[in-house]
mmCIF file of C-alpha atoms in Angstrom:
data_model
loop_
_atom_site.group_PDB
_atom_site.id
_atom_site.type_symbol
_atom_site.label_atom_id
_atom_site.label_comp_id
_atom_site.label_asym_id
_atom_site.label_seq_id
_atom_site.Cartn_x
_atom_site.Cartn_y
_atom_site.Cartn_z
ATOM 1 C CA UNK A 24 0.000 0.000 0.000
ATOM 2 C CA UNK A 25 1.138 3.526 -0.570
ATOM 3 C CA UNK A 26 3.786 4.930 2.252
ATOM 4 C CA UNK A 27 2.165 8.729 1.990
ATOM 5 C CA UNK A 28 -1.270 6.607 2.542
ATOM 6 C CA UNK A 29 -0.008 4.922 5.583
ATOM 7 C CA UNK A 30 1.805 7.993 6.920
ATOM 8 C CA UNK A 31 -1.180 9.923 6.882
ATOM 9 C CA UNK A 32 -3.504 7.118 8.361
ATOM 10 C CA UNK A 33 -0.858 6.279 10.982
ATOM 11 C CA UNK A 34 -0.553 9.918 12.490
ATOM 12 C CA UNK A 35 -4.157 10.549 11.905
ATOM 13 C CA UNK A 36 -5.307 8.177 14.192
ATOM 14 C CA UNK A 37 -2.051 9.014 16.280
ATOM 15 C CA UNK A 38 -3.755 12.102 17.309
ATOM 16 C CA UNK A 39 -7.715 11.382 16.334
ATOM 17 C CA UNK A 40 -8.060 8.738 18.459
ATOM 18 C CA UNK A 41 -7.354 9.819 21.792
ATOM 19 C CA UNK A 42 -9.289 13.431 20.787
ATOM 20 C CA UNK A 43 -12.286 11.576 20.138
ATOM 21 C CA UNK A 44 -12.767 10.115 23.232
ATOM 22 C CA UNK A 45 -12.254 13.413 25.065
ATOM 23 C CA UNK A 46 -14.469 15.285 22.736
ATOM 24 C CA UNK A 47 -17.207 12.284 23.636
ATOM 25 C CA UNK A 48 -16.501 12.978 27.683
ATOM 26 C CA UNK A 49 -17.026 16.672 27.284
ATOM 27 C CA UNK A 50 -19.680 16.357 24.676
ATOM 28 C CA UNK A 51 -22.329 16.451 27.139
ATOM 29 C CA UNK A 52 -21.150 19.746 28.893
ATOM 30 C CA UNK A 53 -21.073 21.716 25.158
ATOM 31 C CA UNK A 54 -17.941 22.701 26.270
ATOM 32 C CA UNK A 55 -15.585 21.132 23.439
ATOM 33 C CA UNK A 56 -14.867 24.248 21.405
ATOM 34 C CA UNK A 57 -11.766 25.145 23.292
ATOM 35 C CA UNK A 58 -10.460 21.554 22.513
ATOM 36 C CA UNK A 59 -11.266 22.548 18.880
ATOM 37 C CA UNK A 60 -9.428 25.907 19.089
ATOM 38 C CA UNK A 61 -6.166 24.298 20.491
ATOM 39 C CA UNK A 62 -6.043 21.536 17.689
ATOM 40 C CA UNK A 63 -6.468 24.475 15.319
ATOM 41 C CA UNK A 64 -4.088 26.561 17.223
ATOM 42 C CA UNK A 65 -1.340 23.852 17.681
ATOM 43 C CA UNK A 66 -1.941 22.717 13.704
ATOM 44 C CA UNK A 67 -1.067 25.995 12.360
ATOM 45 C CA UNK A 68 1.961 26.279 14.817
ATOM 46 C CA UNK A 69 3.633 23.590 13.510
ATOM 47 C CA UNK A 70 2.682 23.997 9.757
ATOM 48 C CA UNK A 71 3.735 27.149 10.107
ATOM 49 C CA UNK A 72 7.692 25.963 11.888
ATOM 50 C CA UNK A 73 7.395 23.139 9.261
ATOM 51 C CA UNK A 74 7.077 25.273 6.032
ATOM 52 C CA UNK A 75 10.467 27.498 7.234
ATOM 53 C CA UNK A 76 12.788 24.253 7.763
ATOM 54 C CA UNK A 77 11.463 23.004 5.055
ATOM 55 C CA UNK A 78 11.747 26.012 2.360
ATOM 56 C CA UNK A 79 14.671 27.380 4.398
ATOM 57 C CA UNK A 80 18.545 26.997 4.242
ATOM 58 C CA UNK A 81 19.121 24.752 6.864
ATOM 59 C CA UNK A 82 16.670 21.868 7.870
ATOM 60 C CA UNK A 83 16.846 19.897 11.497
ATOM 61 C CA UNK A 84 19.448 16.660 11.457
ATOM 62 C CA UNK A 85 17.391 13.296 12.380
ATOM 63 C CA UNK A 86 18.869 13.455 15.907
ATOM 64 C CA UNK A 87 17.197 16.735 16.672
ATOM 65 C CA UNK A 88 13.722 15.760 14.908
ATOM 66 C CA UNK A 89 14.100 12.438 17.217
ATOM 67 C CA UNK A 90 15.127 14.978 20.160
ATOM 68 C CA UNK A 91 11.683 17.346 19.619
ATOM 69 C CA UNK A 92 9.331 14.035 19.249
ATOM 70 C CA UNK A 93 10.572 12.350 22.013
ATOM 71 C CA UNK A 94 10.405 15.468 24.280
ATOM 72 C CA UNK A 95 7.315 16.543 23.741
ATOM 73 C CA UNK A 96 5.794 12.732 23.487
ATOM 74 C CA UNK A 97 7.676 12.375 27.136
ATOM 75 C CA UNK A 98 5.394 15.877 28.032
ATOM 76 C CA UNK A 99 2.318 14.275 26.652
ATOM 77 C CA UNK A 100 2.758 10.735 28.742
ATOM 78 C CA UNK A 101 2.724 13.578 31.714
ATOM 79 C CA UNK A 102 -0.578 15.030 30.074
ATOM 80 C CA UNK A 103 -1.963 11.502 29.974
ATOM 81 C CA UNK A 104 -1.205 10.590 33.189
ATOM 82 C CA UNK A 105 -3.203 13.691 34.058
ATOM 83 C CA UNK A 106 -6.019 12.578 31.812
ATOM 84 C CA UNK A 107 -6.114 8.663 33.175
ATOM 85 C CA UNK A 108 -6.585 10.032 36.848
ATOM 86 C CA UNK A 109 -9.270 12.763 36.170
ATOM 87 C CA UNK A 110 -11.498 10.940 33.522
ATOM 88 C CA UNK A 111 -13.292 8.963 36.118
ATOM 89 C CA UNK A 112 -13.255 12.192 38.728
ATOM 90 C CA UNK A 113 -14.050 14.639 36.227
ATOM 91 C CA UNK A 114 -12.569 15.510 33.013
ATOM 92 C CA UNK A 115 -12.001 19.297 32.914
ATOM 93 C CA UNK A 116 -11.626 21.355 29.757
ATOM 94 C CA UNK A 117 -8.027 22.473 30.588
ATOM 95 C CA UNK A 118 -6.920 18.542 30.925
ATOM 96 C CA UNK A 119 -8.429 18.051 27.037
ATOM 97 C CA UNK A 120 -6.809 21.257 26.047
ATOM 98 C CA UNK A 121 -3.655 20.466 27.193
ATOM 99 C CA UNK A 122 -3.777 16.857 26.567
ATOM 100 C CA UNK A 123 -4.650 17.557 22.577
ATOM 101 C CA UNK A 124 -2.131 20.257 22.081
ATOM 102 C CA UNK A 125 0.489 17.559 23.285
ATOM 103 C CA UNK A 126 -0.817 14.472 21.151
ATOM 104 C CA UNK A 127 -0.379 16.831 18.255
ATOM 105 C CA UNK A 128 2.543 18.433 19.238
ATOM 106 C CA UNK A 129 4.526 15.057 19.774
ATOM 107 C CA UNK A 130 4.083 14.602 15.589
ATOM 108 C CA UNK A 131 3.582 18.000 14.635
ATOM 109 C CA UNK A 132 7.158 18.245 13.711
ATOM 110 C CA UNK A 133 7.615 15.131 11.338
ATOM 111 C CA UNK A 134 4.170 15.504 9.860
ATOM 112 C CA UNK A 135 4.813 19.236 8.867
ATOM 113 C CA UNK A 136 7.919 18.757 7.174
ATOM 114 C CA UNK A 137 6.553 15.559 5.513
ATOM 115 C CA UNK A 138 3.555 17.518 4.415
ATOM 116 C CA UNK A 139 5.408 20.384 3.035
ATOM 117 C CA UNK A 140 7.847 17.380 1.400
ATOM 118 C CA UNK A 141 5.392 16.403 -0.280
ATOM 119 C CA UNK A 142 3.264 19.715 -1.444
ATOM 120 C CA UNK A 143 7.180 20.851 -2.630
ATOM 121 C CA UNK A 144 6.949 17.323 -4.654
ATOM 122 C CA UNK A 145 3.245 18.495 -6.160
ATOM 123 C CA UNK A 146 5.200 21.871 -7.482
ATOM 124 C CA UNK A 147 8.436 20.721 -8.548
ATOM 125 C CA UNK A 148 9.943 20.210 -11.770
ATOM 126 C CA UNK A 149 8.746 16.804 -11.671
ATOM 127 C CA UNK A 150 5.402 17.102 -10.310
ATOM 128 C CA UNK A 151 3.821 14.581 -8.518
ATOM 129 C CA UNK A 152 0.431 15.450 -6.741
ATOM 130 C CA UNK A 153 0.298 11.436 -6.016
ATOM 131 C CA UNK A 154 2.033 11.915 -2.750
ATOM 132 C CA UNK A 155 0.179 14.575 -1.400
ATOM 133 C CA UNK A 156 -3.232 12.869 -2.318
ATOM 134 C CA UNK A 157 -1.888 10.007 -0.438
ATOM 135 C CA UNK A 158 -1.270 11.858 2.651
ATOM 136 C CA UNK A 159 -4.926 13.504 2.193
ATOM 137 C CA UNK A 160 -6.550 10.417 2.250
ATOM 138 C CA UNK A 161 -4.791 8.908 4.516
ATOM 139 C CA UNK A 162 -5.436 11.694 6.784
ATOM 140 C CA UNK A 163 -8.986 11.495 5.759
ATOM 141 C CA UNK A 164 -9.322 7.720 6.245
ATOM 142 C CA UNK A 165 -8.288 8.483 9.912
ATOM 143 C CA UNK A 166 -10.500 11.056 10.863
ATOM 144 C CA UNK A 167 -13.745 8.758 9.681
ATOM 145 C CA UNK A 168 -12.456 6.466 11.725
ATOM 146 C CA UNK A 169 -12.068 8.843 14.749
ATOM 147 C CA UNK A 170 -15.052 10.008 13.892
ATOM 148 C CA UNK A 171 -16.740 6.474 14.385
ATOM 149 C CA UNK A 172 -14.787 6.312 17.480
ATOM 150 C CA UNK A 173 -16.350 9.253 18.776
ATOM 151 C CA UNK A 174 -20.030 8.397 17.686
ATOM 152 C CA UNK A 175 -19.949 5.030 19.389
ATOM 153 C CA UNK A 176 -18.089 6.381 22.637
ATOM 154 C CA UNK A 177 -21.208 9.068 23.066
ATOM 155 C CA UNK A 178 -23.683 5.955 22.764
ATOM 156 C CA UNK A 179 -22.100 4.071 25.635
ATOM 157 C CA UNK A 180 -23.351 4.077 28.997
ATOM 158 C CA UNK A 181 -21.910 7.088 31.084
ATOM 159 C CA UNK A 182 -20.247 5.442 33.548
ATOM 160 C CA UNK A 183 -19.258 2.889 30.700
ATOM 161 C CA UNK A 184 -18.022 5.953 28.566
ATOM 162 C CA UNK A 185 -15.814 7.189 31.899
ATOM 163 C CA UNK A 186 -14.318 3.937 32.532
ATOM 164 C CA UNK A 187 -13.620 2.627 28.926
ATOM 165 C CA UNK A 188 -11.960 6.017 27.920
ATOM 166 C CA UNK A 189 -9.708 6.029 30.902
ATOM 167 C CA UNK A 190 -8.631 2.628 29.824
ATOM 168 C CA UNK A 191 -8.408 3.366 26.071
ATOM 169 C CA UNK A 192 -6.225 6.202 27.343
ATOM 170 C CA UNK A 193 -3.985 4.301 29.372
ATOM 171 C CA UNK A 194 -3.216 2.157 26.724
ATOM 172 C CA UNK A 195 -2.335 5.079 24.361
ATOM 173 C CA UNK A 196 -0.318 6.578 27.000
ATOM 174 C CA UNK A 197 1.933 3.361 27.194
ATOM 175 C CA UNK A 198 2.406 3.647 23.545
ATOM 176 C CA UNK A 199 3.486 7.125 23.479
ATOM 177 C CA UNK A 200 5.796 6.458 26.560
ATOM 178 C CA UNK A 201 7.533 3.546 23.953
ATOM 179 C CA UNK A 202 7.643 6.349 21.260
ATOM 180 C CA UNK A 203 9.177 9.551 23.326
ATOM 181 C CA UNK A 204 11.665 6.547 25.039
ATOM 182 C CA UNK A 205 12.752 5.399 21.339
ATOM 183 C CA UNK A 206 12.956 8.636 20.097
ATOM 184 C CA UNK A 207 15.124 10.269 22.700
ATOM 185 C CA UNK A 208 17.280 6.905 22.641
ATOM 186 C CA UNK A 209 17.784 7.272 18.320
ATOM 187 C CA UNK A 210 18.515 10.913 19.127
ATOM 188 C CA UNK A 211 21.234 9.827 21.640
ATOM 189 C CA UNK A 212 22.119 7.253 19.503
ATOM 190 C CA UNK A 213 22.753 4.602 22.463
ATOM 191 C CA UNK A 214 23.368 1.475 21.669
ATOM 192 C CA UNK A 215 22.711 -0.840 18.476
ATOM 193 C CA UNK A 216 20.196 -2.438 17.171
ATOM 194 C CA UNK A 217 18.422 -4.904 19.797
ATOM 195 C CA UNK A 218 17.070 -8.347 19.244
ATOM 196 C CA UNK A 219 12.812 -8.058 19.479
ATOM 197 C CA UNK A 220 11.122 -9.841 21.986
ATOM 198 C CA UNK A 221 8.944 -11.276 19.405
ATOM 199 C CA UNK A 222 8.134 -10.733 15.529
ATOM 200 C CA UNK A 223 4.464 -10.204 14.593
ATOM 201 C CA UNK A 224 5.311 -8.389 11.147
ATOM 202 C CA UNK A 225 4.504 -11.321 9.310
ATOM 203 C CA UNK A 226 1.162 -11.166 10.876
ATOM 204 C CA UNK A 227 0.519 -7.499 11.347
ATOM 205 C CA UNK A 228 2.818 -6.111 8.585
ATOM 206 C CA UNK A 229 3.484 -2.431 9.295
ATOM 207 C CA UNK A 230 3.318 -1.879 5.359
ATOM 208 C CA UNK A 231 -0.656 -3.222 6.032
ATOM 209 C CA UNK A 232 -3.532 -0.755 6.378
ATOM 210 C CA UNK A 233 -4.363 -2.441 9.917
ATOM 211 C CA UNK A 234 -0.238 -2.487 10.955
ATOM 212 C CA UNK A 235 -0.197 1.166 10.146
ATOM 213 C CA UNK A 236 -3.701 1.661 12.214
ATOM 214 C CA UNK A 237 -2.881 0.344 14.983
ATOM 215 C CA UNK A 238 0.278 2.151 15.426
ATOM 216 C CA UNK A 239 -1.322 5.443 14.646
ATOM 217 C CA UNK A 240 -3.857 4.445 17.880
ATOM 218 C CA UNK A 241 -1.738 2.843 20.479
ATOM 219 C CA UNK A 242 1.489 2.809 18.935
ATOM 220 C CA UNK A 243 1.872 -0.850 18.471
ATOM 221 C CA UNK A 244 5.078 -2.161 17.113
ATOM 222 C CA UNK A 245 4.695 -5.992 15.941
ATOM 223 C CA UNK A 246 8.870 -6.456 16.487
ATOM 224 C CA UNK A 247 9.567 -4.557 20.289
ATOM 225 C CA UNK A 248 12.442 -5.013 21.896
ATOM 226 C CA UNK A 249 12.965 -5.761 25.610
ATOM 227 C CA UNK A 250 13.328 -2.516 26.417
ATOM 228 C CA UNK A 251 10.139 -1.439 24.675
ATOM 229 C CA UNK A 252 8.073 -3.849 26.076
ATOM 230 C CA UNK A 253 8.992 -3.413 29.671
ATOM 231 C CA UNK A 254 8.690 0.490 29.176
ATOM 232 C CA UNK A 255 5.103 -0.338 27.536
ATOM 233 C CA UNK A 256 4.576 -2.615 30.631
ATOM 234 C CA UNK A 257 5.941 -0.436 33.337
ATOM 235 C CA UNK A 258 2.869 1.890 32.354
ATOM 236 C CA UNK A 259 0.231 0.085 30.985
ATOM 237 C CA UNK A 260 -0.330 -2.289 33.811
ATOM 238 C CA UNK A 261 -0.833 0.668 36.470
ATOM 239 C CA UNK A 262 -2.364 2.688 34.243
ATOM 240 C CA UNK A 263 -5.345 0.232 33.562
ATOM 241 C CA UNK A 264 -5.672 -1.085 37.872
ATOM 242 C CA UNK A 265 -6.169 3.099 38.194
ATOM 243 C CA UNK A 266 -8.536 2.903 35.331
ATOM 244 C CA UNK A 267 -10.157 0.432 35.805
ATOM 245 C CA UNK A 268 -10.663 0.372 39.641
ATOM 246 C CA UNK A 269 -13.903 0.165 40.853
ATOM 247 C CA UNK A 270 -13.768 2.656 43.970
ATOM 248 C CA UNK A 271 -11.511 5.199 44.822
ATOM 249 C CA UNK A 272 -12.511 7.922 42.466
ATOM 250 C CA UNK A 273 -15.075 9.967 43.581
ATOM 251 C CA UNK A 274 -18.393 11.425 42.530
ATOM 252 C CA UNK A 275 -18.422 11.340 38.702
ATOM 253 C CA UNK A 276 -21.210 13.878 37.859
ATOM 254 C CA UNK A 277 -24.254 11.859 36.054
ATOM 255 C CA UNK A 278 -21.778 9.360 35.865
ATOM 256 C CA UNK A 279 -19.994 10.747 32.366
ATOM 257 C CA UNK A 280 -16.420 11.203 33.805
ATOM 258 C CA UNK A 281 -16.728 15.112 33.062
ATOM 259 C CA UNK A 282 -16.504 17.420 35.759
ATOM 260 C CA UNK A 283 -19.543 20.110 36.460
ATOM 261 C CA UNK A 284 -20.839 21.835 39.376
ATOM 262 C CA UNK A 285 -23.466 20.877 41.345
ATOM 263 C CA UNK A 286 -25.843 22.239 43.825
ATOM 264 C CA UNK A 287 -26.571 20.458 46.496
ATOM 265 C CA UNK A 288 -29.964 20.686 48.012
#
């Protein structure tokens, strides 16, 4: 299948996935349009940074792009960490703000410059438009599918909905921990390559619609080393007990996992 396709499918969901289920915790409160205005916000940032590497003289070396997405992907396991404790308290509006800005942030970089790559490639002397209409569908594939995500997250059960997302959010956050420790490791460049713990890429070909999907939602790499799946561990097994706990949490208000005031009386 075509690599722009898979790009822009894989960082689609990346970021789509885990916005959709906050945008289906606040939905109830009307209060999502700050969530919007951050995506927008954080977008443009980046396209913006992206267009003057990219059309300027001198563009970032591989260690630094490695440095800025494991950084901020480090930042955004912080974010989630926030997320995965207040979802089933009360989600606020700042946590989704912040939480978005950082899932885009953490591939802003690397998408910008590959989307400017390729919009350079659409102009050039040899114009191609085939890569960019890759990356637009693949892009486009990815937010149906977040879409869908979001639809059937607002017809769950509240307390369901609260739960699940915390969960679904855990798991992500593992993921992203695996990418921001990778990346700052390849920008150090520590070590050799290591031996994986197992090899699913026979099975779940990263090359494969579904390979690429599921490492756009919870960063799932089909030949991890040790080191990546004890980091992935090391998270994801706390992260899901807090989740999934049945006590411990609070009040959530009518049960959605969004925080509101109430009256009491």
């Amino acid at each position: 299948m075509d690599g722009t396709y898979l790009y822009g499918l894989r960082v689609g969901l990346a970021v789509g996935g885990g916005v959709a289920l906050q945008l289906a915790l606040l939905a109830g409160t009307h209060r999502t349009r700050p969530v919007w205005t951050g995506a927008a916000a954080t977008v443009g940032f980046f396209l913006g940074v992206g267009w003057i590497l990219e059309f300027g003289s001198r563009q970032p070396t591989p260690e630094t792009r490695a440095l800025v997405t494991g950084t901020l992907s480090i930042a955004a396991v912080a974010a989630v960490t926030w997320l995965v404790l207040r979802v089933r308290a009360g989600l606020t509006v700042t946590a989704a703000v912040t939480v978005t800005v950082l899932l885009i942030g953490r591939e802003g970089l690397e998408a910008a410059l590959y989307f400017w790559s390729a919009a350079r490639a659409a102009t050039g002397v040899s114009a191609s438009v085939q890569p960019l209409l890759g990356l637009a569908l693949g892009v486009a594939t990815a937010l149906l599918l977040a879409w869908a995500l979001y639809a059937g997250a607002r017809r769950a059960r509240p307390d369901l909905l609260a739960r699940g997302a915390a969960a679904a959010v855990g798991v992500i956050g593992a993921g992203i921990l695996v990418q921001g420790v990778t990346a700052l490791r390849e920008a150090g460049s520590a070590g050799g390559a290591a031996e994986p713990v197992f090899d699913l890429t026979a099975t779940l070909p990263p090359d494969s619609w579904y390979g690429a999907a599921l490492k756009g939602l919870v960063h799932f790499l089909p030949d991890p080393t040790v080191l990546q799946v004890t980091v992935w561990s090391l998270y994801a097994v706390p992260a899901l007990l807090v989740a999934l706990a049945p006590i411990g949490f609070g009040r959530s208000v009518g049960g959605a996992g969004v925080k509101e005031k109430t009256t009491d009386g």
